[in-house]
Amino acid sequence: MKFTSFVAITFLAGASAFAPAPVSKTSTALNMEAQTRRVALTTIATGAIASTFPSAAFAAKEPSFDDMKQILNLGMSLDKLKEKCADPDQSEAALVGLRSFNRDPNFYTGYSRNFISKTVKNNADGDSRVGYIRQASSVVGSIEELLEGRQGLYGADASKEAVARVEKAQTLIAKFIAECGVKDDKFAPYLAAHPF
């Protein structure tokens, strides 16, 4: 690979060494002004014509289940987290998953923002549905400090509060799913299990 690159560069350098020198054209200021006007008019005309064609950026996207299955997976994984949080003896197992989640706490917020930006033209970040996932991610992330005892609760009290926070996050995720615009039977069990 390196030898062929060397050979190619050598041939290119040799070819340019024997090429005629570029001829520069001298022109007057009036000639240059006419060329700049011509270029400007051509650019404007091309832009005006091209803007009439439909663009992929403005295509109407119908949201589907595959576009947001990661959000549903988050909600369903919180069921397992709730089981681990309910038992104070399994708090260390819950902390392992929470530490992994907190390595990138904005992943699901970004994912939901990207999903919403497919259906909303402006300000997807300010959409209330993205706010649901942002708040749910924040609530889930705060459980790590709670189970480590950094929020003043220990043992059964910390477990009870952790379960309440998980349920709150699940409710927020259910709100997002209900308001996202995707009609799919795969969401029905989750929405039935987590009414809002």
PDB file of C-alpha atoms in Angstrom, residues 7-165:
ATOM      1  CA  VAL A   7       4.793   5.370  -7.021  1.00  0.00           C
ATOM      2  CA  ALA A   8       1.570   7.290  -7.675  1.00  0.00           C
ATOM      3  CA  ILE A   9       2.923  10.449  -6.037  1.00  0.00           C
ATOM      4  CA  THR A  10       6.179  10.136  -7.999  1.00  0.00           C
ATOM      5  CA  PHE A  11       4.313   9.873 -11.315  1.00  0.00           C
ATOM      6  CA  LEU A  12       2.097  12.832 -10.437  1.00  0.00           C
ATOM      7  CA  ALA A  13       5.115  14.949  -9.527  1.00  0.00           C
ATOM      8  CA  GLY A  14       6.865  13.959 -12.757  1.00  0.00           C
ATOM      9  CA  ALA A  15       3.793  14.715 -14.849  1.00  0.00           C
ATOM     10  CA  SER A  16       3.426  18.197 -13.416  1.00  0.00           C
ATOM     11  CA  ALA A  17       7.127  18.899 -13.945  1.00  0.00           C
ATOM     12  CA  PHE A  18       6.773  18.569 -17.725  1.00  0.00           C
ATOM     13  CA  ALA A  19       3.382  20.268 -18.033  1.00  0.00           C
ATOM     14  CA  PRO A  20       3.275  23.726 -19.619  1.00  0.00           C
ATOM     15  CA  ALA A  21       3.122  26.651 -17.235  1.00  0.00           C
ATOM     16  CA  PRO A  22      -0.370  28.064 -16.713  1.00  0.00           C
ATOM     17  CA  VAL A  23      -1.046  31.175 -18.730  1.00  0.00           C
ATOM     18  CA  SER A  24      -2.431  34.054 -16.741  1.00  0.00           C
ATOM     19  CA  LYS A  25      -4.849  36.354 -18.463  1.00  0.00           C
ATOM     20  CA  THR A  26      -4.613  40.042 -17.896  1.00  0.00           C
ATOM     21  CA  SER A  27      -7.855  41.919 -17.846  1.00  0.00           C
ATOM     22  CA  THR A  28      -9.030  45.383 -17.169  1.00  0.00           C
ATOM     23  CA  ALA A  29     -11.132  46.446 -14.236  1.00  0.00           C
ATOM     24  CA  LEU A  30     -14.206  46.798 -16.464  1.00  0.00           C
ATOM     25  CA  ASN A  31     -13.787  43.276 -17.762  1.00  0.00           C
ATOM     26  CA  MET A  32     -13.488  41.923 -14.183  1.00  0.00           C
ATOM     27  CA  GLU A  33     -16.596  43.849 -13.092  1.00  0.00           C
ATOM     28  CA  ALA A  34     -18.612  42.368 -15.949  1.00  0.00           C
ATOM     29  CA  GLN A  35     -17.435  38.880 -15.018  1.00  0.00           C
ATOM     30  CA  THR A  36     -18.387  39.358 -11.357  1.00  0.00           C
ATOM     31  CA  ARG A  37     -21.858  40.550 -12.320  1.00  0.00           C
ATOM     32  CA  ARG A  38     -22.258  37.607 -14.663  1.00  0.00           C
ATOM     33  CA  VAL A  39     -21.168  35.152 -11.964  1.00  0.00           C
ATOM     34  CA  ALA A  40     -23.502  36.755  -9.420  1.00  0.00           C
ATOM     35  CA  LEU A  41     -26.487  36.617 -11.775  1.00  0.00           C
ATOM     36  CA  THR A  42     -25.729  33.006 -12.664  1.00  0.00           C
ATOM     37  CA  THR A  43     -25.498  32.081  -8.977  1.00  0.00           C
ATOM     38  CA  ILE A  44     -28.781  33.807  -8.132  1.00  0.00           C
ATOM     39  CA  ALA A  45     -30.586  32.232 -11.090  1.00  0.00           C
ATOM     40  CA  THR A  46     -29.263  28.766 -10.263  1.00  0.00           C
ATOM     41  CA  GLY A  47     -30.289  29.140  -6.616  1.00  0.00           C
ATOM     42  CA  ALA A  48     -33.772  30.335  -7.553  1.00  0.00           C
ATOM     43  CA  ILE A  49     -34.324  27.426  -9.910  1.00  0.00           C
ATOM     44  CA  ALA A  50     -32.887  24.837  -7.511  1.00  0.00           C
ATOM     45  CA  SER A  51     -35.047  26.081  -4.631  1.00  0.00           C
ATOM     46  CA  THR A  52     -38.207  25.134  -6.525  1.00  0.00           C
ATOM     47  CA  PHE A  53     -37.275  21.435  -6.498  1.00  0.00           C
ATOM     48  CA  PRO A  54     -38.329  19.382  -3.459  1.00  0.00           C
ATOM     49  CA  SER A  55     -35.554  18.677  -1.006  1.00  0.00           C
ATOM     50  CA  ALA A  56     -35.031  15.652   1.226  1.00  0.00           C
ATOM     51  CA  ALA A  57     -34.675  17.971   4.218  1.00  0.00           C
ATOM     52  CA  PHE A  58     -38.272  19.102   3.845  1.00  0.00           C
ATOM     53  CA  ALA A  59     -39.769  15.718   3.094  1.00  0.00           C
ATOM     54  CA  ALA A  60     -42.723  14.767   5.252  1.00  0.00           C
ATOM     55  CA  LYS A  61     -41.593  11.892   7.466  1.00  0.00           C
ATOM     56  CA  GLU A  62     -44.179   9.619   8.922  1.00  0.00           C
ATOM     57  CA  PRO A  63     -42.832   8.339  12.259  1.00  0.00           C
ATOM     58  CA  SER A  64     -42.665   4.586  12.704  1.00  0.00           C
ATOM     59  CA  PHE A  65     -42.069   2.108  15.504  1.00  0.00           C
ATOM     60  CA  ASP A  66     -38.460   1.543  14.435  1.00  0.00           C
ATOM     61  CA  ASP A  67     -37.740   5.266  14.819  1.00  0.00           C
ATOM     62  CA  MET A  68     -38.424   5.172  18.535  1.00  0.00           C
ATOM     63  CA  LYS A  69     -37.962   1.632  19.741  1.00  0.00           C
ATOM     64  CA  GLN A  70     -34.954   2.745  21.848  1.00  0.00           C
ATOM     65  CA  ILE A  71     -37.300   4.856  23.991  1.00  0.00           C
ATOM     66  CA  LEU A  72     -39.584   1.857  24.485  1.00  0.00           C
ATOM     67  CA  ASN A  73     -36.542  -0.281  25.349  1.00  0.00           C
ATOM     68  CA  LEU A  74     -35.572   2.283  27.994  1.00  0.00           C
ATOM     69  CA  GLY A  75     -39.043   2.126  29.497  1.00  0.00           C
ATOM     70  CA  MET A  76     -39.064  -1.662  29.547  1.00  0.00           C
ATOM     71  CA  SER A  77     -35.577  -1.834  31.068  1.00  0.00           C
ATOM     72  CA  LEU A  78     -36.820   0.352  33.907  1.00  0.00           C
ATOM     73  CA  ASP A  79     -39.099  -2.528  34.971  1.00  0.00           C
ATOM     74  CA  LYS A  80     -35.973  -4.558  35.773  1.00  0.00           C
ATOM     75  CA  LEU A  81     -34.417  -1.571  37.525  1.00  0.00           C
ATOM     76  CA  LYS A  82     -37.547  -1.182  39.637  1.00  0.00           C
ATOM     77  CA  GLU A  83     -37.292  -4.821  40.755  1.00  0.00           C
ATOM     78  CA  LYS A  84     -33.662  -4.331  41.777  1.00  0.00           C
ATOM     79  CA  CYS A  85     -34.396  -1.052  43.555  1.00  0.00           C
ATOM     80  CA  ALA A  86     -37.279  -2.574  45.519  1.00  0.00           C
ATOM     81  CA  ASP A  87     -34.909  -5.034  47.205  1.00  0.00           C
ATOM     82  CA  PRO A  88     -32.242  -3.261  49.323  1.00  0.00           C
ATOM     83  CA  ASP A  89     -30.028  -6.358  48.979  1.00  0.00           C
ATOM     84  CA  GLN A  90     -29.878  -5.870  45.191  1.00  0.00           C
ATOM     85  CA  SER A  91     -28.997  -2.184  45.301  1.00  0.00           C
ATOM     86  CA  GLU A  92     -25.431  -2.899  44.183  1.00  0.00           C
ATOM     87  CA  ALA A  93     -26.737  -4.682  41.070  1.00  0.00           C
ATOM     88  CA  ALA A  94     -28.943  -1.663  40.361  1.00  0.00           C
ATOM     89  CA  LEU A  95     -25.972   0.667  40.810  1.00  0.00           C
ATOM     90  CA  VAL A  96     -24.006  -1.171  38.111  1.00  0.00           C
ATOM     91  CA  GLY A  97     -26.706  -0.405  35.542  1.00  0.00           C
ATOM     92  CA  LEU A  98     -27.162   3.147  36.798  1.00  0.00           C
ATOM     93  CA  ARG A  99     -23.445   3.884  36.506  1.00  0.00           C
ATOM     94  CA  SER A 100     -23.557   2.654  32.934  1.00  0.00           C
ATOM     95  CA  PHE A 101     -26.603   4.854  32.251  1.00  0.00           C
ATOM     96  CA  ASN A 102     -24.937   7.910  33.783  1.00  0.00           C
ATOM     97  CA  ARG A 103     -21.879   7.625  31.526  1.00  0.00           C
ATOM     98  CA  ASP A 104     -24.011   9.261  28.823  1.00  0.00           C
ATOM     99  CA  PRO A 105     -27.103  10.665  30.536  1.00  0.00           C
ATOM    100  CA  ASN A 106     -28.103  12.717  27.473  1.00  0.00           C
ATOM    101  CA  PHE A 107     -28.281   9.776  25.061  1.00  0.00           C
ATOM    102  CA  TYR A 108     -32.046   9.299  25.267  1.00  0.00           C
ATOM    103  CA  THR A 109     -32.683  13.048  25.265  1.00  0.00           C
ATOM    104  CA  GLY A 110     -30.689  13.335  22.044  1.00  0.00           C
ATOM    105  CA  TYR A 111     -32.435  10.304  20.605  1.00  0.00           C
ATOM    106  CA  SER A 112     -35.868  11.786  21.346  1.00  0.00           C
ATOM    107  CA  ARG A 113     -34.776  15.183  19.949  1.00  0.00           C
ATOM    108  CA  ASN A 114     -33.694  13.493  16.716  1.00  0.00           C
ATOM    109  CA  PHE A 115     -37.005  11.642  16.549  1.00  0.00           C
ATOM    110  CA  ILE A 116     -39.050  14.803  17.113  1.00  0.00           C
ATOM    111  CA  SER A 117     -36.963  16.781  14.615  1.00  0.00           C
ATOM    112  CA  LYS A 118     -38.185  14.390  11.911  1.00  0.00           C
ATOM    113  CA  THR A 119     -41.754  15.535  12.488  1.00  0.00           C
ATOM    114  CA  VAL A 120     -41.349  19.153  13.673  1.00  0.00           C
ATOM    115  CA  LYS A 121     -39.763  21.836  11.500  1.00  0.00           C
ATOM    116  CA  ASN A 122     -38.422  24.147  14.216  1.00  0.00           C
ATOM    117  CA  ASN A 123     -37.319  23.952  17.848  1.00  0.00           C
ATOM    118  CA  ALA A 124     -37.375  20.205  18.391  1.00  0.00           C
ATOM    119  CA  ASP A 125     -35.239  20.756  21.498  1.00  0.00           C
ATOM    120  CA  GLY A 126     -37.967  22.909  23.056  1.00  0.00           C
ATOM    121  CA  ASP A 127     -40.746  20.420  22.315  1.00  0.00           C
ATOM    122  CA  SER A 128     -42.570  19.236  25.437  1.00  0.00           C
ATOM    123  CA  ARG A 129     -42.189  15.604  24.388  1.00  0.00           C
ATOM    124  CA  VAL A 130     -38.395  15.933  24.418  1.00  0.00           C
ATOM    125  CA  GLY A 131     -38.819  17.470  27.870  1.00  0.00           C
ATOM    126  CA  TYR A 132     -40.513  14.273  29.064  1.00  0.00           C
ATOM    127  CA  ILE A 133     -37.482  12.179  28.100  1.00  0.00           C
ATOM    128  CA  ARG A 134     -35.048  14.782  29.443  1.00  0.00           C
ATOM    129  CA  GLN A 135     -36.849  14.738  32.795  1.00  0.00           C
ATOM    130  CA  ALA A 136     -37.106  10.931  32.831  1.00  0.00           C
ATOM    131  CA  SER A 137     -33.364  10.634  32.144  1.00  0.00           C
ATOM    132  CA  SER A 138     -32.623  13.093  34.923  1.00  0.00           C
ATOM    133  CA  VAL A 139     -34.815  11.187  37.369  1.00  0.00           C
ATOM    134  CA  VAL A 140     -33.203   7.856  36.472  1.00  0.00           C
ATOM    135  CA  GLY A 141     -29.731   9.366  36.752  1.00  0.00           C
ATOM    136  CA  SER A 142     -30.494  10.715  40.228  1.00  0.00           C
ATOM    137  CA  ILE A 143     -31.228   7.225  41.553  1.00  0.00           C
ATOM    138  CA  GLU A 144     -27.501   6.424  41.595  1.00  0.00           C
ATOM    139  CA  GLU A 145     -26.789   9.089  44.219  1.00  0.00           C
ATOM    140  CA  LEU A 146     -29.870   8.005  46.161  1.00  0.00           C
ATOM    141  CA  LEU A 147     -28.811   4.355  46.387  1.00  0.00           C
ATOM    142  CA  GLU A 148     -25.242   5.337  47.280  1.00  0.00           C
ATOM    143  CA  GLY A 149     -26.627   7.235  50.281  1.00  0.00           C
ATOM    144  CA  ARG A 150     -25.586  10.691  49.093  1.00  0.00           C
ATOM    145  CA  GLN A 151     -29.128  12.039  49.393  1.00  0.00           C
ATOM    146  CA  GLY A 152     -29.678  11.226  53.056  1.00  0.00           C
ATOM    147  CA  LEU A 153     -31.752   8.066  52.678  1.00  0.00           C
ATOM    148  CA  TYR A 154     -30.522   4.553  53.416  1.00  0.00           C
ATOM    149  CA  GLY A 155     -31.812   0.982  53.193  1.00  0.00           C
ATOM    150  CA  ALA A 156     -35.558   0.503  52.843  1.00  0.00           C
ATOM    151  CA  ASP A 157     -36.256   4.249  52.685  1.00  0.00           C
ATOM    152  CA  ALA A 158     -33.832   4.674  49.792  1.00  0.00           C
ATOM    153  CA  SER A 159     -35.357   1.658  48.032  1.00  0.00           C
ATOM    154  CA  LYS A 160     -38.860   3.039  48.417  1.00  0.00           C
ATOM    155  CA  GLU A 161     -37.815   6.435  47.017  1.00  0.00           C
ATOM    156  CA  ALA A 162     -35.910   4.766  44.148  1.00  0.00           C
ATOM    157  CA  VAL A 163     -38.997   2.773  43.150  1.00  0.00           C
ATOM    158  CA  ALA A 164     -41.066   5.982  43.187  1.00  0.00           C
ATOM    159  CA  ARG A 165     -38.524   7.696  40.932  1.00  0.00           C
TER     160      ARG A 165
END
